[in-house]
PDB file of C-alpha atoms in Angstrom:
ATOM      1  CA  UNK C 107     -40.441  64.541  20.986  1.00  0.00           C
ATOM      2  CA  UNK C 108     -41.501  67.669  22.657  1.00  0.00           C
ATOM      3  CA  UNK C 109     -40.460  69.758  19.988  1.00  0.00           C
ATOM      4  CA  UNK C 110     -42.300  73.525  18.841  1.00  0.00           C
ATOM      5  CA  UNK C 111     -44.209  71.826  15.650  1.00  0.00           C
ATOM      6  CA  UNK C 112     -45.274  68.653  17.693  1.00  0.00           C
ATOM      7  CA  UNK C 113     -46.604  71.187  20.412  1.00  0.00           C
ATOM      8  CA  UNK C 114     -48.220  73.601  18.023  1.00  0.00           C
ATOM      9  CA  UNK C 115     -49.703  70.568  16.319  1.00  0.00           C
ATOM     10  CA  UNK C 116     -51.343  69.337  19.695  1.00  0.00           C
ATOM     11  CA  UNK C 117     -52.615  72.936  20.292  1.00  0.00           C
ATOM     12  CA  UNK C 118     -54.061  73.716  17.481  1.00  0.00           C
ATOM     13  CA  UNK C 119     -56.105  70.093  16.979  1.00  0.00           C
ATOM     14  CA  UNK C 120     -57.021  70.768  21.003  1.00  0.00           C
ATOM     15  CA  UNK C 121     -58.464  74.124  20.161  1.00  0.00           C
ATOM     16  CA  UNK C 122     -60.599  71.783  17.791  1.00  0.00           C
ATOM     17  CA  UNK C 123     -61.376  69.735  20.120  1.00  0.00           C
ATOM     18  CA  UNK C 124     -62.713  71.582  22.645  1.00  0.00           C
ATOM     19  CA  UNK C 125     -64.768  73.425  20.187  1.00  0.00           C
ATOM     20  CA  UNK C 126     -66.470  70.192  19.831  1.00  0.00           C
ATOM     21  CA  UNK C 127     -66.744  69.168  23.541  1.00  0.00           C
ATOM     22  CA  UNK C 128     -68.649  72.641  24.414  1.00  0.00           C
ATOM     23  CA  UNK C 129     -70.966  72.311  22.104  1.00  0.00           C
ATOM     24  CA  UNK C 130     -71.869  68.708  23.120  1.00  0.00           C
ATOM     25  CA  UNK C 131     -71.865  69.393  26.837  1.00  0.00           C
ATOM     26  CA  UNK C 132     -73.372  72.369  26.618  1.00  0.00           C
ATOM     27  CA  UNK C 133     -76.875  71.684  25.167  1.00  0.00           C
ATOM     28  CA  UNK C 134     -76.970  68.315  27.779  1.00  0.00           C
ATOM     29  CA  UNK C 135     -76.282  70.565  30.756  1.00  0.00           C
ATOM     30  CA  UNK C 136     -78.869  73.138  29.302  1.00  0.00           C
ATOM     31  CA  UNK C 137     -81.119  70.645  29.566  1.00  0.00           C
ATOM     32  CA  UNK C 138     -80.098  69.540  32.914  1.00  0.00           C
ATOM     33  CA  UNK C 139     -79.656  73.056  33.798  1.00  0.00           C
ATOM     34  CA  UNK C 140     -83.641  74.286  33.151  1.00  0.00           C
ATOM     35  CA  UNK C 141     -85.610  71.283  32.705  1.00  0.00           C
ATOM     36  CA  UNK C 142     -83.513  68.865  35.371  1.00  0.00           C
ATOM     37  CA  UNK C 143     -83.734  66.348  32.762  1.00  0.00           C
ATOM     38  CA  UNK C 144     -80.368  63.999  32.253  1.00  0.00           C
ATOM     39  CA  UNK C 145     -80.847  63.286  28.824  1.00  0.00           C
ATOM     40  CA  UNK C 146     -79.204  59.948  28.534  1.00  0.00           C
ATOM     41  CA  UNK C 147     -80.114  60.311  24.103  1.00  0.00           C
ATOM     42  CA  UNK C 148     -77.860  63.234  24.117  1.00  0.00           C
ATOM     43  CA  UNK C 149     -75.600  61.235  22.009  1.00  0.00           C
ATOM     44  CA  UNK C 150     -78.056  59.753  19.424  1.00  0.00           C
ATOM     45  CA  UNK C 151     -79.059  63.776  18.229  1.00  0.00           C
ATOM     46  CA  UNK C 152     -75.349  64.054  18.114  1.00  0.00           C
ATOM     47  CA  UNK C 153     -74.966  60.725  15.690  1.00  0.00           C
ATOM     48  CA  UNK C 154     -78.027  62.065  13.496  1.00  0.00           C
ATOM     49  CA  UNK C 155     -76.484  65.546  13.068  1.00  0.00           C
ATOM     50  CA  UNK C 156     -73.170  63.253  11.809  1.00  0.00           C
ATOM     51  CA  UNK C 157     -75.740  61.867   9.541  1.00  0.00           C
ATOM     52  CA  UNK C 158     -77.509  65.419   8.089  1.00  0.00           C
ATOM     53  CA  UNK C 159     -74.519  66.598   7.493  1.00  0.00           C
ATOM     54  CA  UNK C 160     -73.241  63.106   5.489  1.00  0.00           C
ATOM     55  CA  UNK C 161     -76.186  64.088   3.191  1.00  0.00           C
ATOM     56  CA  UNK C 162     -76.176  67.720   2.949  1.00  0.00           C
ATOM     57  CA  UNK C 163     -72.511  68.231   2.422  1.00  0.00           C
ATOM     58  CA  UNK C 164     -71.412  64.495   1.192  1.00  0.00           C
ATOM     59  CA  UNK C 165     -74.018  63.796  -0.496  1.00  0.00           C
ATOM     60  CA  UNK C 166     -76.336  66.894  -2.037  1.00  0.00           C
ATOM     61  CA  UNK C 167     -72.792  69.320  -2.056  1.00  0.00           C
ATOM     62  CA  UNK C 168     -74.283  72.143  -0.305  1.00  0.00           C
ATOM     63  CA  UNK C 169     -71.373  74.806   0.733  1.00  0.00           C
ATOM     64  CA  UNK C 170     -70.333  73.820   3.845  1.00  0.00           C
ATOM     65  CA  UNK C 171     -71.143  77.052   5.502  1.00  0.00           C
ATOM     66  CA  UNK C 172     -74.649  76.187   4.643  1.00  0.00           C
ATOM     67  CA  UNK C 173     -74.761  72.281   5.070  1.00  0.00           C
ATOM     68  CA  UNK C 174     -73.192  72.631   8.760  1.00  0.00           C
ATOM     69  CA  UNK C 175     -76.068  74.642  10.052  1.00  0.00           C
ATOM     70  CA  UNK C 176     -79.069  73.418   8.033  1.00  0.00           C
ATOM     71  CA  UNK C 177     -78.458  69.674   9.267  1.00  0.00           C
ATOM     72  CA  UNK C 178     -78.256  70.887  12.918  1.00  0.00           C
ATOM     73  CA  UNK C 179     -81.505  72.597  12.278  1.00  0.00           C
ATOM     74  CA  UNK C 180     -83.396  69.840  10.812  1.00  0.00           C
ATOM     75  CA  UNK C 181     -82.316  67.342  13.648  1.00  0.00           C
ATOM     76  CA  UNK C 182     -83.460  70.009  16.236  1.00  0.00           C
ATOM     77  CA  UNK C 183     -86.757  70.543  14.431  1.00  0.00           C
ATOM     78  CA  UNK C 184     -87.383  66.992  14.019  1.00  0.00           C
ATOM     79  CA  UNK C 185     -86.538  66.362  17.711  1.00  0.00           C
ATOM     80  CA  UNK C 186     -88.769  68.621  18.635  1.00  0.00           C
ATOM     81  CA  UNK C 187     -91.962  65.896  17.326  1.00  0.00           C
ATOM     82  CA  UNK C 188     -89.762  63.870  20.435  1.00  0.00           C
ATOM     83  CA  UNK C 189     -89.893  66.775  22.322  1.00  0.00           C
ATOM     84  CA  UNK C 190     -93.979  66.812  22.592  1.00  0.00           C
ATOM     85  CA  UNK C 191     -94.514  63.023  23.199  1.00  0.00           C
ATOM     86  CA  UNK C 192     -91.695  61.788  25.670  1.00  0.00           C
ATOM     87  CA  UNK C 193     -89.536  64.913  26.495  1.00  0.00           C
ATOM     88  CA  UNK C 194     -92.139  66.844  28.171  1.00  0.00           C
ATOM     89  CA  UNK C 195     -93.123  63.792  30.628  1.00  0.00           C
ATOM     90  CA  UNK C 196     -89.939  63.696  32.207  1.00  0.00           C
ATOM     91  CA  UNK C 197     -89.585  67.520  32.886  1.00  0.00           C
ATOM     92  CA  UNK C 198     -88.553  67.650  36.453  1.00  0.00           C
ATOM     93  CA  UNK C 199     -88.388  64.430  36.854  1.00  0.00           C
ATOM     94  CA  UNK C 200     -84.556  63.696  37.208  1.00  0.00           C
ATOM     95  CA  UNK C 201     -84.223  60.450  38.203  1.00  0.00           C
ATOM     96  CA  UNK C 202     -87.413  59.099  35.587  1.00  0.00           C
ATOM     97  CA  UNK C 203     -85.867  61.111  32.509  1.00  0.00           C
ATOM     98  CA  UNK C 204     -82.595  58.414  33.294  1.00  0.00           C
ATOM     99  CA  UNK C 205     -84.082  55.516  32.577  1.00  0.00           C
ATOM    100  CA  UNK C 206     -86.639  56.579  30.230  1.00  0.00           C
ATOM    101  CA  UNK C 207     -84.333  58.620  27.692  1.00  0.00           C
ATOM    102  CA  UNK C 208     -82.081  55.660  27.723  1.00  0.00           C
ATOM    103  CA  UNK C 209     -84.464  53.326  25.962  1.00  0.00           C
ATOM    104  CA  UNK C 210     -85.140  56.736  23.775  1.00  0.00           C
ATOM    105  CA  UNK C 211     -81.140  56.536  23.298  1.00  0.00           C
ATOM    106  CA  UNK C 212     -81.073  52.941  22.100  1.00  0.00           C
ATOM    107  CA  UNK C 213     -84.855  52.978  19.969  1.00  0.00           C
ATOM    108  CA  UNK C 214     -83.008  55.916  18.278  1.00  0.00           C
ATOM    109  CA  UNK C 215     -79.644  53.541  17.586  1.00  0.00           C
ATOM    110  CA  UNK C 216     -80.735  50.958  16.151  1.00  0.00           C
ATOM    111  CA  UNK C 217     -83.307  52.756  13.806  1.00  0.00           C
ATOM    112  CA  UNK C 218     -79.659  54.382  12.751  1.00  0.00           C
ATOM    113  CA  UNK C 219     -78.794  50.817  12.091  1.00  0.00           C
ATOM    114  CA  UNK C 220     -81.943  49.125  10.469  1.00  0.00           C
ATOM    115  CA  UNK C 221     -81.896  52.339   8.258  1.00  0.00           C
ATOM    116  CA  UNK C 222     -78.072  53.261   7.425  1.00  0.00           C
ATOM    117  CA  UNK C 223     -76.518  49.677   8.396  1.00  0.00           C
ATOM    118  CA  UNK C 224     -73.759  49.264  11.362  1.00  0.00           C
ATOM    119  CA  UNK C 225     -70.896  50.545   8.693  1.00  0.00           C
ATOM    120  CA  UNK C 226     -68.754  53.244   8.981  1.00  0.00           C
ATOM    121  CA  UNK C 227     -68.787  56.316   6.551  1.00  0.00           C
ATOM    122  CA  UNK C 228     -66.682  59.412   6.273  1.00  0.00           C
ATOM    123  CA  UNK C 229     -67.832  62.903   6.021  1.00  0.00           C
ATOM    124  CA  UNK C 230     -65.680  64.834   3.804  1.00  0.00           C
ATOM    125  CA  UNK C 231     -63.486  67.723   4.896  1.00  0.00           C
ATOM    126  CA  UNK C 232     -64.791  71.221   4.339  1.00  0.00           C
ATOM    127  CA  UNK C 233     -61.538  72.075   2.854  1.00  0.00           C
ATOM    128  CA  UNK C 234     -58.672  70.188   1.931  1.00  0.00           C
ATOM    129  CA  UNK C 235     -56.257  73.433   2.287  1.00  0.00           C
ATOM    130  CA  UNK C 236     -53.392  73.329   4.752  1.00  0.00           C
ATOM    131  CA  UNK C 237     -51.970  76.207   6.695  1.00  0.00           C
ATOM    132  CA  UNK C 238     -48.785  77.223   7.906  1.00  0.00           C
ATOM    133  CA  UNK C 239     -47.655  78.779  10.375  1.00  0.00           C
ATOM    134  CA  UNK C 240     -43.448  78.714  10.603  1.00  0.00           C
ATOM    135  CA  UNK C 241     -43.198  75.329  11.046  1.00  0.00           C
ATOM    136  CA  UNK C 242     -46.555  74.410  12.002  1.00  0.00           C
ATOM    137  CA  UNK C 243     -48.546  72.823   9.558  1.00  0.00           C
ATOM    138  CA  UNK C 244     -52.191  71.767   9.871  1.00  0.00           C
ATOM    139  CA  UNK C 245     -55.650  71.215   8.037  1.00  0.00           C
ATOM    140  CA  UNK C 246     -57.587  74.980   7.438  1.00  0.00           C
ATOM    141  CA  UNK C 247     -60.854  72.398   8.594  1.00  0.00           C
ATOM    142  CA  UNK C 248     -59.839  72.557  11.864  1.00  0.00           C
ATOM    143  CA  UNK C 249     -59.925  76.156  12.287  1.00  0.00           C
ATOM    144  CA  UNK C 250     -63.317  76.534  10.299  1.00  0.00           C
ATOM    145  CA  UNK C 251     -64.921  74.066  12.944  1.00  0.00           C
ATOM    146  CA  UNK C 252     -63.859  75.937  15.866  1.00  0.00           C
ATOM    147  CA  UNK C 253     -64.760  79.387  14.148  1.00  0.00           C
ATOM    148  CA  UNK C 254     -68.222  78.072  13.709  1.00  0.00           C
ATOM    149  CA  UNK C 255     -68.032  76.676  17.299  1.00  0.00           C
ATOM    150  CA  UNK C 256     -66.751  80.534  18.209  1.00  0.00           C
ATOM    151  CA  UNK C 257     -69.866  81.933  16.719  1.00  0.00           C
ATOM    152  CA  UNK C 258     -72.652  79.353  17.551  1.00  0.00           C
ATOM    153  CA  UNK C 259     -71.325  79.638  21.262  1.00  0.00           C
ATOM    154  CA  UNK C 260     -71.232  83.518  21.225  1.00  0.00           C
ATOM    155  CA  UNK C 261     -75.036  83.575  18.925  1.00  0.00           C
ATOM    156  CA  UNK C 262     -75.815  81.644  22.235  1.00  0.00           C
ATOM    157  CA  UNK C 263     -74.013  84.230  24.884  1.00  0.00           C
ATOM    158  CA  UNK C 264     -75.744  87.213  23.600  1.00  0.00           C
ATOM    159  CA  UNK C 265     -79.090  85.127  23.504  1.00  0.00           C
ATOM    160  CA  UNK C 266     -78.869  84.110  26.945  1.00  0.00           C
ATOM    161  CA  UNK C 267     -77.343  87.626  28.561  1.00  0.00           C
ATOM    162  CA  UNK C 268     -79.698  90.094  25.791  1.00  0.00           C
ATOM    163  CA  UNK C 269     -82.848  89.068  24.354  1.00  0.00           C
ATOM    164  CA  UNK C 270     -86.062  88.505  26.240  1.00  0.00           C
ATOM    165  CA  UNK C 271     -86.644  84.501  25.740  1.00  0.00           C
ATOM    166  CA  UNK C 272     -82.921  83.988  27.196  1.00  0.00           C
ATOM    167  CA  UNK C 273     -83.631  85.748  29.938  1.00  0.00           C
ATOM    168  CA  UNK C 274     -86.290  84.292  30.679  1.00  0.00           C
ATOM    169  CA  UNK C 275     -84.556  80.506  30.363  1.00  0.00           C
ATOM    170  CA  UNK C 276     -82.189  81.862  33.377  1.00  0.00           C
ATOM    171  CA  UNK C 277     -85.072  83.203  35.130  1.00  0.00           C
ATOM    172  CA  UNK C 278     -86.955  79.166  34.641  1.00  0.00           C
ATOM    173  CA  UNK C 279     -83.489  77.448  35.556  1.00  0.00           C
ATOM    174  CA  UNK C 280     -83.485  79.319  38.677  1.00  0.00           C
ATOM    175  CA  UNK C 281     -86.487  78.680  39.622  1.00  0.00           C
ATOM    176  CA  UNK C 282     -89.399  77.744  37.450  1.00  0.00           C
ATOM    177  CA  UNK C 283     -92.193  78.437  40.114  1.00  0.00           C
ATOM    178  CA  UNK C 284     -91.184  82.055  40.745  1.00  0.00           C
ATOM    179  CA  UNK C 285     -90.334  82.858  36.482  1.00  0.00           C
ATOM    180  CA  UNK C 286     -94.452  81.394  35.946  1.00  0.00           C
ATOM    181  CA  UNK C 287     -95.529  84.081  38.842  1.00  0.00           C
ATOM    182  CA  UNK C 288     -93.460  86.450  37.210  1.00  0.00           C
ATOM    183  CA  UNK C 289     -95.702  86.004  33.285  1.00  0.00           C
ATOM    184  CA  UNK C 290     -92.691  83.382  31.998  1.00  0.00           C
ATOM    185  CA  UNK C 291     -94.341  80.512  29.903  1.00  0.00           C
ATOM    186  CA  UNK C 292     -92.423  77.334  30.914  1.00  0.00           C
ATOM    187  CA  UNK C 293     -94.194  75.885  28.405  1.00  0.00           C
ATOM    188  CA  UNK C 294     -92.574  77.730  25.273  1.00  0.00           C
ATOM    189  CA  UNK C 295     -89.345  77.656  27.327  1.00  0.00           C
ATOM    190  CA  UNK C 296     -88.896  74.805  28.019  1.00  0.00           C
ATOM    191  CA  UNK C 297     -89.641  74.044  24.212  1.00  0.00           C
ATOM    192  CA  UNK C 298     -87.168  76.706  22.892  1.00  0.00           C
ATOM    193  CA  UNK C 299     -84.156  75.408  25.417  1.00  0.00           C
ATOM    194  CA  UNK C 300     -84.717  72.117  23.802  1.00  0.00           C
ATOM    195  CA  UNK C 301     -84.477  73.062  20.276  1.00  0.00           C
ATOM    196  CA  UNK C 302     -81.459  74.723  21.548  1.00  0.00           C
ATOM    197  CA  UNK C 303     -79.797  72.043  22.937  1.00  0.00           C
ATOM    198  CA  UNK C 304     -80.261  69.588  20.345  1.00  0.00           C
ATOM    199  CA  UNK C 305     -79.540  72.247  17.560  1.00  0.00           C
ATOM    200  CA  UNK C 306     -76.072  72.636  19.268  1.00  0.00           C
ATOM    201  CA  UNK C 307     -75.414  68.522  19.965  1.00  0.00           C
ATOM    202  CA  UNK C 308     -76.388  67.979  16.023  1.00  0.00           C
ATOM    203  CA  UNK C 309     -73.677  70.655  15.110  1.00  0.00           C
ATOM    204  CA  UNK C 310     -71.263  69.050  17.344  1.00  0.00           C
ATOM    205  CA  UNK C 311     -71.920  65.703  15.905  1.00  0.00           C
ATOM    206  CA  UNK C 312     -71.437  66.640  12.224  1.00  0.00           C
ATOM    207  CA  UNK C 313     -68.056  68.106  13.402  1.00  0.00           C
ATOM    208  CA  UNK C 314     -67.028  65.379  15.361  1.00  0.00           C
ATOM    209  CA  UNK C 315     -68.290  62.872  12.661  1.00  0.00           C
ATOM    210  CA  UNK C 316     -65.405  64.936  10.239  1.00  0.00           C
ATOM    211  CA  UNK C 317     -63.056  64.363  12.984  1.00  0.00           C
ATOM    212  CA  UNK C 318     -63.710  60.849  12.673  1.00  0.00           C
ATOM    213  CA  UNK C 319     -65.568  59.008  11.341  1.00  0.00           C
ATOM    214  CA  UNK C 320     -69.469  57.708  11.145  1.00  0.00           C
ATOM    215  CA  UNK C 321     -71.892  55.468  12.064  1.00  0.00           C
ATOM    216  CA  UNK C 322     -74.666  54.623  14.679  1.00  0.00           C
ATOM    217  CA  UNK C 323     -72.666  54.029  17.502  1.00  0.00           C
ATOM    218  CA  UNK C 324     -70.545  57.307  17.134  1.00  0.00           C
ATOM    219  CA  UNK C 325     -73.383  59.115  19.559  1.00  0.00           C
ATOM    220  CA  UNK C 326     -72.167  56.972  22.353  1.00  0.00           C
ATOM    221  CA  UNK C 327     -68.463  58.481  23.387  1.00  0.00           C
ATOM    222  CA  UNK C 328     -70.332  61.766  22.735  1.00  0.00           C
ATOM    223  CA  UNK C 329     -72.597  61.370  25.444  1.00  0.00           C
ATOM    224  CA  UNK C 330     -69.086  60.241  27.601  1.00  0.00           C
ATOM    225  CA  UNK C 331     -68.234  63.620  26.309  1.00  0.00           C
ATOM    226  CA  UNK C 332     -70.980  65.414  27.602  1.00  0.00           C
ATOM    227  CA  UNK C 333     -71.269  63.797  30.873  1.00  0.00           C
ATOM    228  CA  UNK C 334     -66.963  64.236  31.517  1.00  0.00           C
ATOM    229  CA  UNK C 335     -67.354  67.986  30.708  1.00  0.00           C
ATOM    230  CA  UNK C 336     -70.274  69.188  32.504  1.00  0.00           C
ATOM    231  CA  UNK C 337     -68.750  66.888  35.565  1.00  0.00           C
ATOM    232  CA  UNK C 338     -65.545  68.481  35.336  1.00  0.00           C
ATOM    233  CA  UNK C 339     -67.372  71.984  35.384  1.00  0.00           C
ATOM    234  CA  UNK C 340     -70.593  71.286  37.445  1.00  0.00           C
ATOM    235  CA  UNK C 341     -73.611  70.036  36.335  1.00  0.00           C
ATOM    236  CA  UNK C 342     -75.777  72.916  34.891  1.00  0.00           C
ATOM    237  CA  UNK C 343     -73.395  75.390  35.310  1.00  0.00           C
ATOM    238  CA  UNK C 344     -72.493  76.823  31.396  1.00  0.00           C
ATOM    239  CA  UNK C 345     -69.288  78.543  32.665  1.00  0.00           C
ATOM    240  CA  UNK C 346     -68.147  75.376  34.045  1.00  0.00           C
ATOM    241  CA  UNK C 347     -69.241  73.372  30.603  1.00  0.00           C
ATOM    242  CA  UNK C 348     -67.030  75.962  28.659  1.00  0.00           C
ATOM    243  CA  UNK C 349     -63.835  75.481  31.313  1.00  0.00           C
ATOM    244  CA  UNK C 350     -64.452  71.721  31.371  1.00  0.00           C
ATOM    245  CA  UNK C 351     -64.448  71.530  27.520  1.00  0.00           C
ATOM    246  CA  UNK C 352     -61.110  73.229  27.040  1.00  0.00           C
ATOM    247  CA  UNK C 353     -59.783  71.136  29.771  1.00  0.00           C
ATOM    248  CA  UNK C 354     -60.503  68.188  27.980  1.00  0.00           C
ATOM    249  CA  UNK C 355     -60.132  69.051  24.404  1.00  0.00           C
ATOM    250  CA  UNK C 356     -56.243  70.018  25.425  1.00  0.00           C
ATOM    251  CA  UNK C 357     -55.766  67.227  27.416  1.00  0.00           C
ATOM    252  CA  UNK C 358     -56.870  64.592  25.150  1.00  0.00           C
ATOM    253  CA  UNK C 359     -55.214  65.978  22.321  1.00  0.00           C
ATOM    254  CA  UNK C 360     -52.334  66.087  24.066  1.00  0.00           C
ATOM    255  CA  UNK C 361     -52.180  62.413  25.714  1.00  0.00           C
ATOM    256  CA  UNK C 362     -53.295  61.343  22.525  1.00  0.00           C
ATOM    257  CA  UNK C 363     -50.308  62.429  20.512  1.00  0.00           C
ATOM    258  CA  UNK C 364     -47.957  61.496  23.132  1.00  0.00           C
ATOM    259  CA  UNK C 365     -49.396  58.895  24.701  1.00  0.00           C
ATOM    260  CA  UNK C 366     -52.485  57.117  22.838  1.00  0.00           C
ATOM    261  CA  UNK C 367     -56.107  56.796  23.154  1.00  0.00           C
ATOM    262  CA  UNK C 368     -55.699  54.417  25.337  1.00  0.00           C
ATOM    263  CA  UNK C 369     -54.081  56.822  28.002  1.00  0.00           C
ATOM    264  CA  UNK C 370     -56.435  59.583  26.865  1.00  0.00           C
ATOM    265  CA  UNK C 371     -59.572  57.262  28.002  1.00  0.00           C
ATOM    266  CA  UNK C 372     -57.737  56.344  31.438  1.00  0.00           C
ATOM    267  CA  UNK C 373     -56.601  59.866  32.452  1.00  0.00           C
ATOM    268  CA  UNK C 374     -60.006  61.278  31.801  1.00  0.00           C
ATOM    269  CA  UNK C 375     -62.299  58.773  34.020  1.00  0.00           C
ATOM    270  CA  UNK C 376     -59.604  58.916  36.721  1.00  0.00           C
ATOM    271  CA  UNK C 377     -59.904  62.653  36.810  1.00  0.00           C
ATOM    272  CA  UNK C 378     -63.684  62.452  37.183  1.00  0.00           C
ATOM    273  CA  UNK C 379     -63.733  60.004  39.690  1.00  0.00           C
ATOM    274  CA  UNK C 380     -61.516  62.096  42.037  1.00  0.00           C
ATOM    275  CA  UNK C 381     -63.294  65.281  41.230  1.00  0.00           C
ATOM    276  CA  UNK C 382     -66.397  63.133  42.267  1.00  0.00           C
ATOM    277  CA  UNK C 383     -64.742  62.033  45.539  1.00  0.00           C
ATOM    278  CA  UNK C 384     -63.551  65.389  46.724  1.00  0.00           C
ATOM    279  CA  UNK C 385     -65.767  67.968  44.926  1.00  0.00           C
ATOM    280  CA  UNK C 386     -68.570  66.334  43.404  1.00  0.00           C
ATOM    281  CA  UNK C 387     -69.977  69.462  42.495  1.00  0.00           C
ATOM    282  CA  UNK C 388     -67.657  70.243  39.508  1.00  0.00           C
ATOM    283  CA  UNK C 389     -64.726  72.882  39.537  1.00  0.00           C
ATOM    284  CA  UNK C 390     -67.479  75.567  38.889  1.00  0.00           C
ATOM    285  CA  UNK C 391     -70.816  74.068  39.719  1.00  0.00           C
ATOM    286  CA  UNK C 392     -72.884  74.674  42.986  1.00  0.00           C
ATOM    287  CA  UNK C 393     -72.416  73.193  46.199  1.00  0.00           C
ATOM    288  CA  UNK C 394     -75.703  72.027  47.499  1.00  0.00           C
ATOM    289  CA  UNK C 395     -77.012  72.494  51.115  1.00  0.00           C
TER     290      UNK C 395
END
């Protein structure tokens, strides 16, 4: 049962995984992070990057290298319309943005519905090519998706730690008062982390609607996703997002080879709720005074 291939199998489609999970947890903690806004439609941006890429790839047959991208970009500039007439009235506003970007979360649904229809659809693979490896044997799509995870995530490292705007995005999730004093516009910041965010949950989606499958309600488990892995790591804390994504993407690859979905589902709530009993703060997050 727990033999080398089996094993190599469950790393290989947990390295996938986890590719995914970062990339959806990390723009909702980003947002959390800067703007202390829980954005409950994390999810729906997620189900309509599944649905750019449907059309881009699936449908128009744009190279995937292009088509993965592009349909991230158009949700996050289209989002950003969203961005100007509800987003920015629940900036700082923690406990509003909850309840508010909820109803955003389920206006955006069932538009998904009235316009594509509650049925599933399949985005196709960006290769059909297998690799080997002894004998390990797996799809070449999996390794594509978590090389363009690799360099989104990295594109978003150097960002952050080199150029002038990311800088400034630390200096406003520290504290927003002090970055204004100091010439930051909060503003433009606050825009640009948003564009960020939801260009990195569209890109996640339209991976993890290739993983499996798509339709309107797909954006829901990946805003379980988002909320398990910034928990896990602490709640705006990106280091955390990153360990708490690799953490889950191995562990539910693995209980769900060996053990089901089923298990998969109960070993990952149960973990949260005892990291929420004894260190509700995450494994890297801040404790608060």
């Amino acid at each position: 049962m727990f033999s080398p291939a089996v094993l190599g199998q469950v790393f290989v489609d947990g390295i996938g995984l986890s590719a995914i999970y970062i990339l959806i947890a990390l723009g909702f903690t980003l947002l959390f992070g800067i703007m202390r806004v829980v954005n409950f439609a994390h999810g729906a941006f997620a189900m309509l990057g599944g649905y750019a890429l449907y059309y881009l790839y699936g449908n128009l047959g744009l190279p995937y290298l292009v088509a993965a991208p592009a349909a991230a970009l158009i949700v996050a500039f289209v989002a950003l319309l969203l961005e100007r007439i509800v987003y920015r009235f629940f900036y700082q506003r923690m406990f509003q943005s909850m309840i508010g970007l909820l109803g955003l979360d389920m206006a955006i649904m069932y538009i998904a519905v009235i316009v594509w229809n509650a049925e599933e659809r399949s985005v196709p693979p960006s290769t059909d090519a297998l690799l080997q490896l002894g004998s390990l044997v797996f799809p070449a799509q999996k390794l594509i998706i978590a090389g363009i995870a690799a360099i989104a995530l990295l594109a978003f490292y150097v960002f952050t730690h080199y150029s002038r705007y990311g800088l400034a995005m630390r200096a406003a999730a520290q504290d927003v008062d002090i970055a204004e004093a100091q010439g930051v516009n909060s503003t433009a910041i606050y825009r640009l982390a948003f564009f960020i965010a939801i260009f990195m949950a569209a890109l996640a989606g339209g991976f993890y609607a290739q993983t499996y499958a798509l339709s309107p309600f797909v954006g829901e488990p990946q805003l379980m996703i988002a909320f398990i892995v910034v928990i896990l790591g602490g709640m705006g804390s990106i280091p955390g997002v990153a360990l708490g994504g690799l953490i889950l993407g191995f562990a539910n690859s693995f209980l769900g080879t060996f053990y089901g979905s089923a298990a998969s589902i109960f070993v990952s709530f149960g973990a949260v709720i005892l990291l929420l009993i004894f260190r509700p703060w995450g494994l890297l997050g801040a404790k608060e005074a």
